[in-house]
mmCIF file of C-alpha atoms in Angstrom:
data_model
loop_
_atom_site.group_PDB
_atom_site.id
_atom_site.type_symbol
_atom_site.label_atom_id
_atom_site.label_comp_id
_atom_site.label_asym_id
_atom_site.label_seq_id
_atom_site.Cartn_x
_atom_site.Cartn_y
_atom_site.Cartn_z
ATOM 1 C CA MET A 263 -9.848 19.677 -5.189
ATOM 2 C CA VAL A 264 -8.862 20.594 -1.612
ATOM 3 C CA GLU A 265 -10.532 23.933 -1.980
ATOM 4 C CA MET A 266 -13.821 22.247 -2.939
ATOM 5 C CA LEU A 267 -13.600 20.137 0.171
ATOM 6 C CA MET A 268 -13.006 23.116 2.333
ATOM 7 C CA ARG A 269 -15.942 24.942 0.833
ATOM 8 C CA SER A 270 -18.140 21.877 1.396
ATOM 9 C CA MET A 271 -16.968 21.655 5.009
ATOM 10 C CA ARG A 272 -17.516 25.388 5.553
ATOM 11 C CA LYS A 273 -21.161 25.033 4.240
ATOM 12 C CA LEU A 274 -21.833 21.997 6.408
ATOM 13 C CA LEU A 275 -20.382 23.653 9.494
ATOM 14 C CA ASN A 276 -21.654 27.158 8.611
ATOM 15 C CA THR A 277 -23.665 27.108 11.835
ATOM 16 C CA SER A 278 -20.670 26.225 13.924
ATOM 17 C CA PRO A 279 -17.755 28.757 13.513
ATOM 18 C CA LYS A 280 -15.670 26.872 16.123
ATOM 19 C CA GLU A 281 -16.192 23.572 14.265
ATOM 20 C CA THR A 282 -15.224 25.259 10.998
ATOM 21 C CA TRP A 283 -12.033 26.751 12.576
ATOM 22 C CA GLY A 284 -11.121 23.246 13.902
ATOM 23 C CA MET A 285 -11.553 21.704 10.473
ATOM 24 C CA GLU A 286 -9.470 24.463 8.824
ATOM 25 C CA LYS A 287 -6.698 23.988 11.399
ATOM 26 C CA PHE A 288 -6.781 20.196 10.890
ATOM 27 C CA SER A 289 -6.578 20.740 7.039
ATOM 28 C CA LEU A 290 -3.603 23.072 7.396
ATOM 29 C CA GLU A 291 -1.851 20.596 9.712
ATOM 30 C CA ALA A 292 -2.718 17.595 7.401
ATOM 31 C CA PRO A 293 -0.254 16.951 4.552
ATOM 32 C CA PRO A 294 -1.345 18.235 1.041
ATOM 33 C CA MET A 295 -2.861 15.649 -1.231
#
């Protein structure tokens, strides 16, 4: 489920590498569901 969210975020922020990196960092910092 988390992987799907990450893929969706990556696709949405595909044009912004910095944004994607920020989201990935946030996801890693956030507690697992």
